[in-house]
PDB file of C-alpha atoms in Angstrom:
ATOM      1  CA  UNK N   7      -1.676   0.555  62.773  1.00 76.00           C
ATOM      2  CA  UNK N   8      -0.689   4.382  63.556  1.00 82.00           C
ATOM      3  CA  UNK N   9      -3.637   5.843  62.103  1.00 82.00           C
ATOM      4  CA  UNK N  10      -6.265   3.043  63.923  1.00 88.00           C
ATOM      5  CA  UNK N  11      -4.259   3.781  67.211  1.00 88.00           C
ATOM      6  CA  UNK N  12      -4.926   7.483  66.926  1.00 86.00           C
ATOM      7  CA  UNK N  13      -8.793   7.309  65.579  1.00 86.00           C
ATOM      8  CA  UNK N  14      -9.337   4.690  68.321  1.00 90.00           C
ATOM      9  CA  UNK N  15      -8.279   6.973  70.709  1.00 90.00           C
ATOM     10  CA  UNK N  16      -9.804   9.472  69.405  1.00 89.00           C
ATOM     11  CA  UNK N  17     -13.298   7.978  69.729  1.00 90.00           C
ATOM     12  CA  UNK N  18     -12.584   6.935  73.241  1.00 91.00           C
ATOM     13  CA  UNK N  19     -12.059  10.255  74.522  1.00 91.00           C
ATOM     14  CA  UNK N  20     -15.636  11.315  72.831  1.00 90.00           C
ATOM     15  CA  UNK N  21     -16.869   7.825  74.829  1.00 91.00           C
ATOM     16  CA  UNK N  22     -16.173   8.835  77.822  1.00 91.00           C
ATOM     17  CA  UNK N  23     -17.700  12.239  77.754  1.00 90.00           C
ATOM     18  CA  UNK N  24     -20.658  10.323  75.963  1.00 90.00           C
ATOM     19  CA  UNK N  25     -21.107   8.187  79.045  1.00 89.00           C
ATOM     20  CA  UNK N  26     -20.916  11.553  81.647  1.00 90.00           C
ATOM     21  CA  UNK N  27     -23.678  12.880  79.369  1.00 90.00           C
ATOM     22  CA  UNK N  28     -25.814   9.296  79.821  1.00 88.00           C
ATOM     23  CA  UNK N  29     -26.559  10.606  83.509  1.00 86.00           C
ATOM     24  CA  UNK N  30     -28.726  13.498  82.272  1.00 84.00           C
ATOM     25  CA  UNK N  31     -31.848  13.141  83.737  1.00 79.00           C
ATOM     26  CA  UNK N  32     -33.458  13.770  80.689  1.00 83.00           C
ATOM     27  CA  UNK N  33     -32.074  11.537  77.393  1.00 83.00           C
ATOM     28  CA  UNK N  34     -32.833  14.383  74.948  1.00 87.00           C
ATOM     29  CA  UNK N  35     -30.699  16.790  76.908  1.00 87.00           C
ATOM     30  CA  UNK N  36     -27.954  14.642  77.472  1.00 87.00           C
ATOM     31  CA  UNK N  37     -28.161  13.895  73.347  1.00 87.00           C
ATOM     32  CA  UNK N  38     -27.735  17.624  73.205  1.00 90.00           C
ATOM     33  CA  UNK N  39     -25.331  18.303  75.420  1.00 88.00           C
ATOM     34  CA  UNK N  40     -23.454  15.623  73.882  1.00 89.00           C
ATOM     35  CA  UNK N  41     -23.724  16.684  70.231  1.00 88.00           C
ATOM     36  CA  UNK N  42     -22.758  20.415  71.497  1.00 89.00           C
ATOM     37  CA  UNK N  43     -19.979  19.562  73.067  1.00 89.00           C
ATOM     38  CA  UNK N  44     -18.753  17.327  69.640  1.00 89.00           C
ATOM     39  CA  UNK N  45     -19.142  20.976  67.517  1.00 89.00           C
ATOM     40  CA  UNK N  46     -17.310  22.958  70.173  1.00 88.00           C
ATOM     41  CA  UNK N  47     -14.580  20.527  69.777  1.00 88.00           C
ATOM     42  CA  UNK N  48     -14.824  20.670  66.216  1.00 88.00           C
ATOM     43  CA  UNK N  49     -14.879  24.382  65.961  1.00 86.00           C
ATOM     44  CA  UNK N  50     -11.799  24.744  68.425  1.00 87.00           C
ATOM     45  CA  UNK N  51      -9.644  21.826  66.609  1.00 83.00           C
ATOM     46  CA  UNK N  52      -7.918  24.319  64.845  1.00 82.00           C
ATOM     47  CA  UNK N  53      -8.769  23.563  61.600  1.00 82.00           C
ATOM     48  CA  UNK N  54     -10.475  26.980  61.005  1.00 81.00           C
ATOM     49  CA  UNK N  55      -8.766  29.311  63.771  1.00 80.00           C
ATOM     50  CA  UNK N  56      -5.054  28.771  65.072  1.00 80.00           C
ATOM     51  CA  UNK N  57      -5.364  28.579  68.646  1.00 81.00           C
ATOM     52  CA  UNK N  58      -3.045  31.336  69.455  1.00 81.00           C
ATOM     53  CA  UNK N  59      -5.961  33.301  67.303  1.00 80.00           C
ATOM     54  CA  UNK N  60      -8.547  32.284  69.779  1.00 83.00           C
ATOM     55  CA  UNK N  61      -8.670  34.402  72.941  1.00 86.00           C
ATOM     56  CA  UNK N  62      -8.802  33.894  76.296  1.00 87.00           C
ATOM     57  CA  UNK N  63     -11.095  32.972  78.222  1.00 87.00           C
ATOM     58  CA  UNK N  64     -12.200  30.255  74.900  1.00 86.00           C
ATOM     59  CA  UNK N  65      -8.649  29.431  74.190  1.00 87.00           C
ATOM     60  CA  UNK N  66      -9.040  26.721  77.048  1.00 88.00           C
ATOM     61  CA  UNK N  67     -11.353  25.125  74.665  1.00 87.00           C
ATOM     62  CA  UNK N  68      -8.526  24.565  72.184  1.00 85.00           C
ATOM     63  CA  UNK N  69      -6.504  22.348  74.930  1.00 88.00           C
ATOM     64  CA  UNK N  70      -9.691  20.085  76.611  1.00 86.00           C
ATOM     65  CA  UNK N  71     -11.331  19.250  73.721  1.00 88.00           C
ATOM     66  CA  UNK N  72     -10.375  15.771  71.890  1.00 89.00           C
ATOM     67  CA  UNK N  73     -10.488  16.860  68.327  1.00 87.00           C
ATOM     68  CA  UNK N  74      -7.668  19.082  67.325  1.00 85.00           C
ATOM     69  CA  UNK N  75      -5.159  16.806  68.933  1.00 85.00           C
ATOM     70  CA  UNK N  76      -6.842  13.800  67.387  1.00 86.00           C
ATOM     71  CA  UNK N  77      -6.957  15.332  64.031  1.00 86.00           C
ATOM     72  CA  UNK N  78      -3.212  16.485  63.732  1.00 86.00           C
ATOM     73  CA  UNK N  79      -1.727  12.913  64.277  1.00 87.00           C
ATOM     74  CA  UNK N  80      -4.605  11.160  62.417  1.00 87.00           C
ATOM     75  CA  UNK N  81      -2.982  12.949  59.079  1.00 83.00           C
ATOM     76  CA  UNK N  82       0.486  12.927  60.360  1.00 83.00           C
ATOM     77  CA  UNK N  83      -0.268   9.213  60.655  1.00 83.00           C
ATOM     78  CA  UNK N  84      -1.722   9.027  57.269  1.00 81.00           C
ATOM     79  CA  UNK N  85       0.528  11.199  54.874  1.00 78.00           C
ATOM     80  CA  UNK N  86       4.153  10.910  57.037  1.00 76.00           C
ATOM     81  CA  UNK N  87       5.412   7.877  55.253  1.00 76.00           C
ATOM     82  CA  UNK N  88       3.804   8.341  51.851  1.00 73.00           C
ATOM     83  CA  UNK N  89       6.007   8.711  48.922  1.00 66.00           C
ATOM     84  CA  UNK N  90       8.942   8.958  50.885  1.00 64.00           C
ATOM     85  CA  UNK N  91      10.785   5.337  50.188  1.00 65.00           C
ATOM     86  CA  UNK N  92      10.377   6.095  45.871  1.00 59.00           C
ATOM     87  CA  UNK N  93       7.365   4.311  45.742  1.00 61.00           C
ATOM     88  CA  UNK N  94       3.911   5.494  44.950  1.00 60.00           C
ATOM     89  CA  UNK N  95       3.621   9.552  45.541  1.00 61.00           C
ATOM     90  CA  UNK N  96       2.312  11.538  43.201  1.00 66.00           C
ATOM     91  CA  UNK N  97       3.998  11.941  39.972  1.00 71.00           C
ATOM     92  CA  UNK N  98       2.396  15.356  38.977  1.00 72.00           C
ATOM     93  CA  UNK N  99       5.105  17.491  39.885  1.00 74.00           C
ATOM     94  CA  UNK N 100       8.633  18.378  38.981  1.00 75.00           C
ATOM     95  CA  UNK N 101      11.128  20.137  40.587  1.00 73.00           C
ATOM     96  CA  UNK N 102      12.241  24.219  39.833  1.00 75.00           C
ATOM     97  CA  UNK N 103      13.813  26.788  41.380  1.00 72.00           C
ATOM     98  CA  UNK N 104      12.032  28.780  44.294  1.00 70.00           C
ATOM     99  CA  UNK N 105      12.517  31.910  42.839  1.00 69.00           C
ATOM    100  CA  UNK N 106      10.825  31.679  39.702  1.00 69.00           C
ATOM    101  CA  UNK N 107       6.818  32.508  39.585  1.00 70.00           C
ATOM    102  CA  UNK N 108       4.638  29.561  40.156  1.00 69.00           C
ATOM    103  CA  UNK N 109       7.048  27.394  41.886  1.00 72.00           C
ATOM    104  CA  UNK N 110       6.329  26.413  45.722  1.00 71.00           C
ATOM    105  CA  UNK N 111       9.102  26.274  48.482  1.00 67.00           C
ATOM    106  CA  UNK N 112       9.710  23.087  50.306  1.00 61.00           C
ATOM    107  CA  UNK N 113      10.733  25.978  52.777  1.00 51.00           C
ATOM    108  CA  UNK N 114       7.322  25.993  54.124  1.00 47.00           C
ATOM    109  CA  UNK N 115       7.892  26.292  58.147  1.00 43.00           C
ATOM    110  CA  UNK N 116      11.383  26.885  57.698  1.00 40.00           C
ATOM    111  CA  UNK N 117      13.117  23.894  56.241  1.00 42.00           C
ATOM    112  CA  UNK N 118      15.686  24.565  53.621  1.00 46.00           C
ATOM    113  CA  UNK N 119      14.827  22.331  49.988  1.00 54.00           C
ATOM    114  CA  UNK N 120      14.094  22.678  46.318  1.00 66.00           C
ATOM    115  CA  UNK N 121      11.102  23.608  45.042  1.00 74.00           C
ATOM    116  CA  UNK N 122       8.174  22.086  43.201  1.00 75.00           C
ATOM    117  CA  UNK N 123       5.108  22.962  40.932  1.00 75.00           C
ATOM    118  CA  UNK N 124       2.426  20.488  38.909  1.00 78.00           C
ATOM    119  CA  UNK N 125       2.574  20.989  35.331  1.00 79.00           C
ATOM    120  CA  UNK N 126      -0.833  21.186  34.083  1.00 77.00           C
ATOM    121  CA  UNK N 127      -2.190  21.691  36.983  1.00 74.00           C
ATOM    122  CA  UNK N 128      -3.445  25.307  38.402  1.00 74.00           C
ATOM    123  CA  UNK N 129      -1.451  26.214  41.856  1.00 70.00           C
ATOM    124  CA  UNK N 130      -4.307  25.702  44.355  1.00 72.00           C
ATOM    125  CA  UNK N 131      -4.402  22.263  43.278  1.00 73.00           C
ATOM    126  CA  UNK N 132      -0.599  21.351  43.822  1.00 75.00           C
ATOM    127  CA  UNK N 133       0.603  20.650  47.411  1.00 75.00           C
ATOM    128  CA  UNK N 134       3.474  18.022  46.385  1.00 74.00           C
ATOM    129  CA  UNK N 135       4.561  14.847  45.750  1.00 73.00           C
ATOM    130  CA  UNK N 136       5.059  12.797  49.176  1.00 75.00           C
ATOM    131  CA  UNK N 137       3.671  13.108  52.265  1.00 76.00           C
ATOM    132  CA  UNK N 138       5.824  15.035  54.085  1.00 77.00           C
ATOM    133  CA  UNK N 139       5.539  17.900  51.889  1.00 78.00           C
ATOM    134  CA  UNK N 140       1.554  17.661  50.879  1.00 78.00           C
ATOM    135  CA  UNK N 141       1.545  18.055  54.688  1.00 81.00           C
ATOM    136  CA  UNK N 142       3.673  21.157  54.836  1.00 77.00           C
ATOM    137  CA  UNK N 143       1.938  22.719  52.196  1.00 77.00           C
ATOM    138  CA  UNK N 144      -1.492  22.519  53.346  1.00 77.00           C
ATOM    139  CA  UNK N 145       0.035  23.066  56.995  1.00 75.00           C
ATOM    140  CA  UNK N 146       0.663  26.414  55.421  1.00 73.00           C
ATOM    141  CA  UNK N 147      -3.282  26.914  55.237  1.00 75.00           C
ATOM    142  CA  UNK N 148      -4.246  25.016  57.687  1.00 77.00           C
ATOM    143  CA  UNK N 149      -1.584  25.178  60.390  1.00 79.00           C
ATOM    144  CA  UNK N 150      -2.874  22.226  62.452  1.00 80.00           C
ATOM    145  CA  UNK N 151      -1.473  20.423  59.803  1.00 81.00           C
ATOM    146  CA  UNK N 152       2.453  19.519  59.528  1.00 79.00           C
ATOM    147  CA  UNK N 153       4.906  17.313  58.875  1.00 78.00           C
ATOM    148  CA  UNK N 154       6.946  17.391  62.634  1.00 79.00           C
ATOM    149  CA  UNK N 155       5.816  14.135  64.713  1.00 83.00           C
ATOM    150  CA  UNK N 156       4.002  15.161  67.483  1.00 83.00           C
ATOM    151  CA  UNK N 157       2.518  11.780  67.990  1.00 86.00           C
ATOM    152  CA  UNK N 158       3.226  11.047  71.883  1.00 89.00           C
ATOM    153  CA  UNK N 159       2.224  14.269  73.102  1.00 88.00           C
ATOM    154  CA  UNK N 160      -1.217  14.134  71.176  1.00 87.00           C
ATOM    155  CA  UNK N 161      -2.177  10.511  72.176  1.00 89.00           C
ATOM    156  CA  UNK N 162      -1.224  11.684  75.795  1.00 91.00           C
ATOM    157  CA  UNK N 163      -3.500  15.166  75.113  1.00 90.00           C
ATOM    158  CA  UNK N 164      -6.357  12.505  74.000  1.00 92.00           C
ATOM    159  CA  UNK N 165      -5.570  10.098  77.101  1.00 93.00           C
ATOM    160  CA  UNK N 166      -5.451  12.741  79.449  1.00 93.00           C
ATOM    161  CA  UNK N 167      -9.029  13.959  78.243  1.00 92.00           C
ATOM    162  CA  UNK N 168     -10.505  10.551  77.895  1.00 93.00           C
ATOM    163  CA  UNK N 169      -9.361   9.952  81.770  1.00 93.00           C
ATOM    164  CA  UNK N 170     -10.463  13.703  82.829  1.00 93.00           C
ATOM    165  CA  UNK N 171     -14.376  12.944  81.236  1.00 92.00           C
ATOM    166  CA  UNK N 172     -14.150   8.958  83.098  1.00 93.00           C
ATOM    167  CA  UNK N 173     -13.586  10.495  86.268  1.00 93.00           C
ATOM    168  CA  UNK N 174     -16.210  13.192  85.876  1.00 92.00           C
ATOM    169  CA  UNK N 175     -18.602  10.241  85.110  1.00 90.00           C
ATOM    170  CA  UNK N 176     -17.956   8.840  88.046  1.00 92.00           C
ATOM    171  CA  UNK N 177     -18.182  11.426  90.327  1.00 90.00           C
ATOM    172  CA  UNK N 178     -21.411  12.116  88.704  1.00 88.00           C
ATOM    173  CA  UNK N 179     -22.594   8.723  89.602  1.00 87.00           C
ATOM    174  CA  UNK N 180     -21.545   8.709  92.707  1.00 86.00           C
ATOM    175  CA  UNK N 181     -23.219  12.020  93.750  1.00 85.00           C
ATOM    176  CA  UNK N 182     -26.418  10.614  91.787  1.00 82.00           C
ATOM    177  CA  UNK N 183     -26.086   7.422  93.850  1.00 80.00           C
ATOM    178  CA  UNK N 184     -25.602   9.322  97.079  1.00 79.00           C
ATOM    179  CA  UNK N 185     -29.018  11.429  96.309  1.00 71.00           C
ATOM    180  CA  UNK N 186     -31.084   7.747  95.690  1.00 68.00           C
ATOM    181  CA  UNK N 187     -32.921   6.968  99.260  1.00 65.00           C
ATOM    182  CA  UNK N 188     -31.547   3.526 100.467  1.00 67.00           C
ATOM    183  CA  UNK N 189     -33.422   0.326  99.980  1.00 67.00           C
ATOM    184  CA  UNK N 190     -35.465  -1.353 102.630  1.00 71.00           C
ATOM    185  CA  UNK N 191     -35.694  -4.553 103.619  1.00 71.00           C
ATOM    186  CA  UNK N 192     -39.240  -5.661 102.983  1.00 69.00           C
ATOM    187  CA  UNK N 193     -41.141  -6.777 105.696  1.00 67.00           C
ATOM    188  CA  UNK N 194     -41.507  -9.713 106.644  1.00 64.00           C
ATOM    189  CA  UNK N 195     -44.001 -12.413 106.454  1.00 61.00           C
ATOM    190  CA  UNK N 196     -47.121 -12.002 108.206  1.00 59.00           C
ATOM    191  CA  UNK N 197     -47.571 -14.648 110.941  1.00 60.00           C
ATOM    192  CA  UNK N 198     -50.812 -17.066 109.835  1.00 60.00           C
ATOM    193  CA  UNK N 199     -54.246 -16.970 111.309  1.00 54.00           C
ATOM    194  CA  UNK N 200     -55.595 -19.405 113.036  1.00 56.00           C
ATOM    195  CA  UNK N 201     -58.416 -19.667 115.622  1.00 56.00           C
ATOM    196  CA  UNK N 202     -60.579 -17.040 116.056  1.00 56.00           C
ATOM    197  CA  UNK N 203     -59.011 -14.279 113.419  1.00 51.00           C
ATOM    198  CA  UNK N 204     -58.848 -17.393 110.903  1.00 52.00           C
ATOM    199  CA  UNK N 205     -62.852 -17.871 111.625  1.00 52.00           C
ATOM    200  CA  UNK N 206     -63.661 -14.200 110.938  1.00 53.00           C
ATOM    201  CA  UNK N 207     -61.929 -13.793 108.329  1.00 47.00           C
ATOM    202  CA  UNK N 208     -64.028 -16.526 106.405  1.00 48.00           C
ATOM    203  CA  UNK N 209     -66.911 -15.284 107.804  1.00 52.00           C
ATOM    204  CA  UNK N 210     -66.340 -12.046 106.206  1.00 47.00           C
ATOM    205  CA  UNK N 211     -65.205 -13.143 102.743  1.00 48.00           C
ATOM    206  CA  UNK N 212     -68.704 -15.472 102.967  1.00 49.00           C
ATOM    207  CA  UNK N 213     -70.649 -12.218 103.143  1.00 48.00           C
ATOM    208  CA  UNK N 214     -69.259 -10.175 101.405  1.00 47.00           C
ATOM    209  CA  UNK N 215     -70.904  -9.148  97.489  1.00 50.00           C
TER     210      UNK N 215
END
């Protein structure tokens, strides 16, 4: 239920900034501006670039865009639990002493625990055996990734943003709406002919090719 609460949040954040690019005059640009705005989130997320990497004045994109908040509870949500009760994990890897070549630290972002390797298995292709700890150790690469539960402040981040592009919408509208002339009452019926104007009237349509 985690993980579905996260993506669907997730998706409604990108929704509402979907439906403030629907008032584009022009559907191919709002299309664009839509799809642009989904790879500058994507590129910002953190997956590729810490934000404290990114500089200023692009860092803000790091904190308004939906998708590195998304994506850092959506595995946190995922891997947290795995493993950790005995059952399932992966059963690749065996525990050794952090000192010796080859074996990986639990002590990833600080933590103090015993270490682990895969036999059999070359080191880029071991990260652990329950979730917790895959998440530490490809935190350690990726560092949007980790194990700490930062789940209420990044379904508020994703709330926040979801509200910020609603209310953008509708101000849009509204200013749109605003710019429309106002309707008119039609007018109204004409009154019907009768005596003379109804007589030349026919007289006309008699004559006429």
């Amino acid at each position: 239920p985690t993980v579905w609460l996260v993506f669907g949040t997730f998706l409604v954040a990108f929704e509402m900034a979907a439906q403030l690019f629907s008032l584009d005059g022009k559907v191919l640009f709002g299309l664009l501006n839509f799809q642009n705005l989904w790879f500058t989130s994507f590129i910002f997320s953190g997956i590729f670039v810490t934000r404290e990497d990114v500089i200023w004045p692009l860092r803000i994109f790091t904190y308004i865009l939906p998708f590195g908040w998304g994506t850092r509870s959506f595995f946190w949500a995922l891997f947290h639990d795995w493993g950790v009760d005995g059952s399932g994990g992966f059963s690749g890897t065996a525990p050794c002493d952090p000192g010796l070549p080859g074996c990986f630290s639990d002590a990833v972002r600080g933590s103090p625990g015993t270490g682990f390797f895969c036999p059999g298995l070359p080191a880029v292709e071991c990260w652990g055996d329950v979730g917790p700890r895959i998440l530490d150790s490809i935190g350690s690469v990726y560092r949007i990734l980790t194990s700490e539960n930062t789940l209420a402040a990044d379904l508020g981040y994703l709330v926040a943003i979801a509200a910020a592009f609603k209310a953008l919408y509708l101000l849009r509208l509204a200013s749109l709406l605003r710019l429309r002339a106002v309707p008119r009452r039609p007018p109204a019926a004409l009154p019907p002919l009768d005596g003379p104007q109804r007589q030349t009237l026919l007289t006309v349509n008699d004559v006429a090719p």
